[in-house]
Amino acid sequence: MKINHLTSAEETLMRLFWKLESFYLKDIMEQHPEPKPHQNTVSTYLKILVEKGYLSTEKEGRIFKYNVLVPLKDYRNFLLKELLHHFFNNSGKEILQSLILENLIFEEDLKDFNLTIEIPPAKSKEPHFEYVNEILNPKKDKKKDKNKKKKKKKD
């Protein structure tokens, strides 16, 4: 099954649909948080999501019952693979390294997976105070700049 990208509005509705799994249009209108979209807007999105293969329909009398075809887990895996492909050169190691460096995952989290990874301490660069030095010692810096300019003119 090929999974297609969702717009942010479609994704927002799908989050609600994943919770409901099977629903009618009236269920969505009742469950949707404020501000509620117009029923025609939701109906249009339902049609689009059916076309994209995320939902299926069953006609029950005069109304349609919708069922989720793409589970949340499959969509998350699709997005993760896209992220790996486009930003991390298909490298799980690179994404894990990024998560660690950004403090989004910690050594304790990795212990749950029985992984033995040593995380090196973060290297901090010494701050460069060029602007502060310029403010504190304005005359010295100006003299140096003048001398540099004179040397350049002589050359």
PDB file of C-alpha atoms in Angstrom:
ATOM      1  CA  MET A   1       0.000   0.000   0.000  1.00  0.00           C
ATOM      2  CA  LYS A   2       1.435   3.376  -1.057  1.00  0.00           C
ATOM      3  CA  ILE A   3       1.047   6.126   1.505  1.00  0.00           C
ATOM      4  CA  ASN A   4       0.700   9.702   0.251  1.00  0.00           C
ATOM      5  CA  HIS A   5       1.583  12.928   2.013  1.00  0.00           C
ATOM      6  CA  LEU A   6      -1.113  14.728   3.966  1.00  0.00           C
ATOM      7  CA  THR A   7      -1.620  18.448   4.286  1.00  0.00           C
ATOM      8  CA  SER A   8      -1.659  19.822   7.823  1.00  0.00           C
ATOM      9  CA  ALA A   9      -5.469  20.150   7.730  1.00  0.00           C
ATOM     10  CA  GLU A  10      -5.841  16.563   6.500  1.00  0.00           C
ATOM     11  CA  GLU A  11      -3.431  15.358   9.164  1.00  0.00           C
ATOM     12  CA  THR A  12      -5.380  17.178  11.876  1.00  0.00           C
ATOM     13  CA  LEU A  13      -8.582  15.447  10.805  1.00  0.00           C
ATOM     14  CA  MET A  14      -6.822  12.084  10.500  1.00  0.00           C
ATOM     15  CA  ARG A  15      -5.728  12.348  14.148  1.00  0.00           C
ATOM     16  CA  LEU A  16      -9.388  12.486  15.073  1.00  0.00           C
ATOM     17  CA  PHE A  17     -10.216   9.648  12.661  1.00  0.00           C
ATOM     18  CA  TRP A  18      -7.461   7.437  14.091  1.00  0.00           C
ATOM     19  CA  LYS A  19      -9.090   7.778  17.497  1.00  0.00           C
ATOM     20  CA  LEU A  20     -12.540   6.908  16.133  1.00  0.00           C
ATOM     21  CA  GLU A  21     -11.413   4.215  13.614  1.00  0.00           C
ATOM     22  CA  SER A  22     -14.952   3.898  12.197  1.00  0.00           C
ATOM     23  CA  PHE A  23     -17.360   6.846  12.077  1.00  0.00           C
ATOM     24  CA  TYR A  24     -20.083   8.841  10.365  1.00  0.00           C
ATOM     25  CA  LEU A  25     -19.920  12.517   9.380  1.00  0.00           C
ATOM     26  CA  LYS A  26     -22.098  13.447  12.378  1.00  0.00           C
ATOM     27  CA  ASP A  27     -19.575  11.708  14.717  1.00  0.00           C
ATOM     28  CA  ILE A  28     -16.811  13.922  13.386  1.00  0.00           C
ATOM     29  CA  MET A  29     -18.853  17.073  13.815  1.00  0.00           C
ATOM     30  CA  GLU A  30     -19.624  16.091  17.431  1.00  0.00           C
ATOM     31  CA  GLN A  31     -16.021  15.091  18.282  1.00  0.00           C
ATOM     32  CA  HIS A  32     -14.187  17.936  16.513  1.00  0.00           C
ATOM     33  CA  PRO A  33     -12.880  20.556  18.958  1.00  0.00           C
ATOM     34  CA  GLU A  34     -13.862  24.209  18.704  1.00  0.00           C
ATOM     35  CA  PRO A  35     -13.789  26.043  16.393  1.00  0.00           C
ATOM     36  CA  LYS A  36     -15.691  23.438  14.423  1.00  0.00           C
ATOM     37  CA  PRO A  37     -15.282  23.535  10.640  1.00  0.00           C
ATOM     38  CA  HIS A  38     -18.339  23.706   8.413  1.00  0.00           C
ATOM     39  CA  GLN A  39     -19.867  20.330   7.570  1.00  0.00           C
ATOM     40  CA  ASN A  40     -19.209  20.890   3.839  1.00  0.00           C
ATOM     41  CA  THR A  41     -15.514  21.458   4.562  1.00  0.00           C
ATOM     42  CA  VAL A  42     -15.267  18.213   6.517  1.00  0.00           C
ATOM     43  CA  SER A  43     -17.184  16.405   3.778  1.00  0.00           C
ATOM     44  CA  THR A  44     -14.696  17.677   1.180  1.00  0.00           C
ATOM     45  CA  TYR A  45     -11.749  16.493   3.267  1.00  0.00           C
ATOM     46  CA  LEU A  46     -13.391  13.091   3.706  1.00  0.00           C
ATOM     47  CA  LYS A  47     -13.695  12.787  -0.070  1.00  0.00           C
ATOM     48  CA  ILE A  48     -10.021  13.734  -0.518  1.00  0.00           C
ATOM     49  CA  LEU A  49      -8.879  11.247   2.140  1.00  0.00           C
ATOM     50  CA  VAL A  50     -10.902   8.488   0.479  1.00  0.00           C
ATOM     51  CA  GLU A  51      -9.202   9.350  -2.848  1.00  0.00           C
ATOM     52  CA  LYS A  52      -5.767   9.300  -1.181  1.00  0.00           C
ATOM     53  CA  GLY A  53      -6.516   5.861   0.248  1.00  0.00           C
ATOM     54  CA  TYR A  54      -6.611   6.785   3.930  1.00  0.00           C
ATOM     55  CA  LEU A  55     -10.318   6.076   4.364  1.00  0.00           C
ATOM     56  CA  SER A  56     -12.890   3.720   2.888  1.00  0.00           C
ATOM     57  CA  THR A  57     -16.636   4.198   2.708  1.00  0.00           C
ATOM     58  CA  GLU A  58     -19.628   1.950   3.239  1.00  0.00           C
ATOM     59  CA  LYS A  59     -23.026   3.182   2.163  1.00  0.00           C
ATOM     60  CA  GLU A  60     -25.649   2.603   4.852  1.00  0.00           C
ATOM     61  CA  GLY A  61     -28.971   3.835   3.569  1.00  0.00           C
ATOM     62  CA  ARG A  62     -28.525   7.476   2.631  1.00  0.00           C
ATOM     63  CA  ILE A  63     -25.354   8.073   4.640  1.00  0.00           C
ATOM     64  CA  PHE A  64     -21.762   6.880   4.470  1.00  0.00           C
ATOM     65  CA  LYS A  65     -19.803   5.146   7.179  1.00  0.00           C
ATOM     66  CA  TYR A  66     -16.055   5.819   7.026  1.00  0.00           C
ATOM     67  CA  ASN A  67     -13.313   3.408   8.074  1.00  0.00           C
ATOM     68  CA  VAL A  68      -9.621   4.153   8.540  1.00  0.00           C
ATOM     69  CA  LEU A  69      -7.442   2.175   6.124  1.00  0.00           C
ATOM     70  CA  VAL A  70      -3.987   3.536   7.041  1.00  0.00           C
ATOM     71  CA  PRO A  71      -3.160   3.017  10.726  1.00  0.00           C
ATOM     72  CA  LEU A  72      -1.384   5.771  12.643  1.00  0.00           C
ATOM     73  CA  LYS A  73       1.640   3.493  13.108  1.00  0.00           C
ATOM     74  CA  ASP A  74       2.044   3.087   9.328  1.00  0.00           C
ATOM     75  CA  TYR A  75       1.748   6.845   8.761  1.00  0.00           C
ATOM     76  CA  ARG A  76       4.321   7.583  11.481  1.00  0.00           C
ATOM     77  CA  ASN A  77       6.733   5.072   9.925  1.00  0.00           C
ATOM     78  CA  PHE A  78       6.173   6.677   6.511  1.00  0.00           C
ATOM     79  CA  LEU A  79       7.003  10.141   7.920  1.00  0.00           C
ATOM     80  CA  LEU A  80      10.058   8.812   9.754  1.00  0.00           C
ATOM     81  CA  LYS A  81      11.401   7.184   6.581  1.00  0.00           C
ATOM     82  CA  GLU A  82      10.812  10.425   4.667  1.00  0.00           C
ATOM     83  CA  LEU A  83      12.676  12.351   7.361  1.00  0.00           C
ATOM     84  CA  LEU A  84      15.571   9.881   7.280  1.00  0.00           C
ATOM     85  CA  HIS A  85      15.741  10.013   3.495  1.00  0.00           C
ATOM     86  CA  HIS A  86      15.549  13.791   3.068  1.00  0.00           C
ATOM     87  CA  PHE A  87      17.522  15.040   6.074  1.00  0.00           C
ATOM     88  CA  PHE A  88      19.682  12.214   7.451  1.00  0.00           C
ATOM     89  CA  ASN A  89      21.027  10.394   4.346  1.00  0.00           C
ATOM     90  CA  ASN A  90      18.976   7.286   5.218  1.00  0.00           C
ATOM     91  CA  SER A  91      21.120   6.901   8.331  1.00  0.00           C
ATOM     92  CA  GLY A  92      19.498   5.842  11.569  1.00  0.00           C
ATOM     93  CA  LYS A  93      22.822   6.586  13.239  1.00  0.00           C
ATOM     94  CA  GLU A  94      22.671  10.227  12.116  1.00  0.00           C
ATOM     95  CA  ILE A  95      19.140  10.745  13.377  1.00  0.00           C
ATOM     96  CA  LEU A  96      19.981   9.095  16.701  1.00  0.00           C
ATOM     97  CA  GLN A  97      23.071  11.271  17.021  1.00  0.00           C
ATOM     98  CA  SER A  98      20.968  14.355  16.312  1.00  0.00           C
ATOM     99  CA  LEU A  99      18.387  13.314  18.928  1.00  0.00           C
ATOM    100  CA  ILE A 100      21.145  12.855  21.483  1.00  0.00           C
ATOM    101  CA  LEU A 101      22.925  16.131  20.683  1.00  0.00           C
ATOM    102  CA  GLU A 102      19.652  18.055  20.867  1.00  0.00           C
ATOM    103  CA  ASN A 103      18.852  16.418  24.231  1.00  0.00           C
ATOM    104  CA  LEU A 104      15.687  14.865  22.833  1.00  0.00           C
ATOM    105  CA  ILE A 105      16.781  11.396  23.933  1.00  0.00           C
ATOM    106  CA  PHE A 106      18.939  10.486  26.910  1.00  0.00           C
ATOM    107  CA  GLU A 107      21.210   7.598  27.906  1.00  0.00           C
ATOM    108  CA  GLU A 108      18.526   6.336  30.285  1.00  0.00           C
ATOM    109  CA  ASP A 109      16.110   6.084  27.347  1.00  0.00           C
ATOM    110  CA  LEU A 110      18.593   3.964  25.422  1.00  0.00           C
ATOM    111  CA  LYS A 111      19.040   1.552  28.326  1.00  0.00           C
ATOM    112  CA  ASP A 112      15.468   0.374  27.746  1.00  0.00           C
ATOM    113  CA  PHE A 113      16.693  -1.106  24.454  1.00  0.00           C
ATOM    114  CA  ASN A 114      19.767  -2.841  25.947  1.00  0.00           C
ATOM    115  CA  LEU A 115      22.069  -0.675  23.838  1.00  0.00           C
ATOM    116  CA  THR A 116      25.544   0.138  25.023  1.00  0.00           C
ATOM    117  CA  ILE A 117      26.242   3.604  23.738  1.00  0.00           C
ATOM    118  CA  GLU A 118      28.515   6.066  25.444  1.00  0.00           C
ATOM    119  CA  ILE A 119      27.516   9.622  24.842  1.00  0.00           C
ATOM    120  CA  PRO A 120      30.516  11.947  24.815  1.00  0.00           C
ATOM    121  CA  PRO A 121      30.146  15.094  26.877  1.00  0.00           C
ATOM    122  CA  ALA A 122      29.065  18.070  24.840  1.00  0.00           C
ATOM    123  CA  LYS A 123      31.943  20.310  23.789  1.00  0.00           C
ATOM    124  CA  SER A 124      31.364  23.926  24.493  1.00  0.00           C
ATOM    125  CA  LYS A 125      33.135  26.598  22.511  1.00  0.00           C
ATOM    126  CA  GLU A 126      34.703  29.467  24.338  1.00  0.00           C
ATOM    127  CA  PRO A 127      32.678  32.592  23.739  1.00  0.00           C
ATOM    128  CA  HIS A 128      34.202  35.184  21.446  1.00  0.00           C
ATOM    129  CA  PHE A 129      33.866  38.671  22.925  1.00  0.00           C
ATOM    130  CA  GLU A 130      34.886  40.801  19.954  1.00  0.00           C
ATOM    131  CA  TYR A 131      31.958  43.157  20.348  1.00  0.00           C
ATOM    132  CA  VAL A 132      32.526  43.475  24.111  1.00  0.00           C
ATOM    133  CA  ASN A 133      36.225  44.229  23.559  1.00  0.00           C
ATOM    134  CA  GLU A 134      35.317  46.861  20.998  1.00  0.00           C
ATOM    135  CA  ILE A 135      33.051  48.578  23.520  1.00  0.00           C
ATOM    136  CA  LEU A 136      35.488  48.308  26.439  1.00  0.00           C
ATOM    137  CA  ASN A 137      38.609  49.236  24.493  1.00  0.00           C
ATOM    138  CA  PRO A 138      37.452  51.395  21.594  1.00  0.00           C
ATOM    139  CA  LYS A 139      40.679  53.433  21.171  1.00  0.00           C
ATOM    140  CA  LYS A 140      43.000  50.439  20.996  1.00  0.00           C
ATOM    141  CA  ASP A 141      40.928  48.767  18.316  1.00  0.00           C
ATOM    142  CA  LYS A 142      40.699  51.950  16.245  1.00  0.00           C
ATOM    143  CA  LYS A 143      44.479  52.422  16.339  1.00  0.00           C
ATOM    144  CA  LYS A 144      45.002  48.853  15.171  1.00  0.00           C
ATOM    145  CA  ASP A 145      42.536  49.366  12.334  1.00  0.00           C
ATOM    146  CA  LYS A 146      44.324  52.581  11.255  1.00  0.00           C
ATOM    147  CA  ASN A 147      47.710  50.857  11.303  1.00  0.00           C
ATOM    148  CA  LYS A 148      46.318  47.990   9.209  1.00  0.00           C
ATOM    149  CA  LYS A 149      44.886  50.438   6.685  1.00  0.00           C
ATOM    150  CA  LYS A 150      48.208  52.308   6.429  1.00  0.00           C
ATOM    151  CA  LYS A 151      50.098  49.056   5.827  1.00  0.00           C
ATOM    152  CA  LYS A 152      47.665  48.054   3.095  1.00  0.00           C
ATOM    153  CA  LYS A 153      48.077  51.433   1.346  1.00  0.00           C
ATOM    154  CA  LYS A 154      51.874  51.110   1.408  1.00  0.00           C
ATOM    155  CA  ASP A 155      51.716  47.664  -0.192  1.00  0.00           C
TER     156      ASP A 155
END
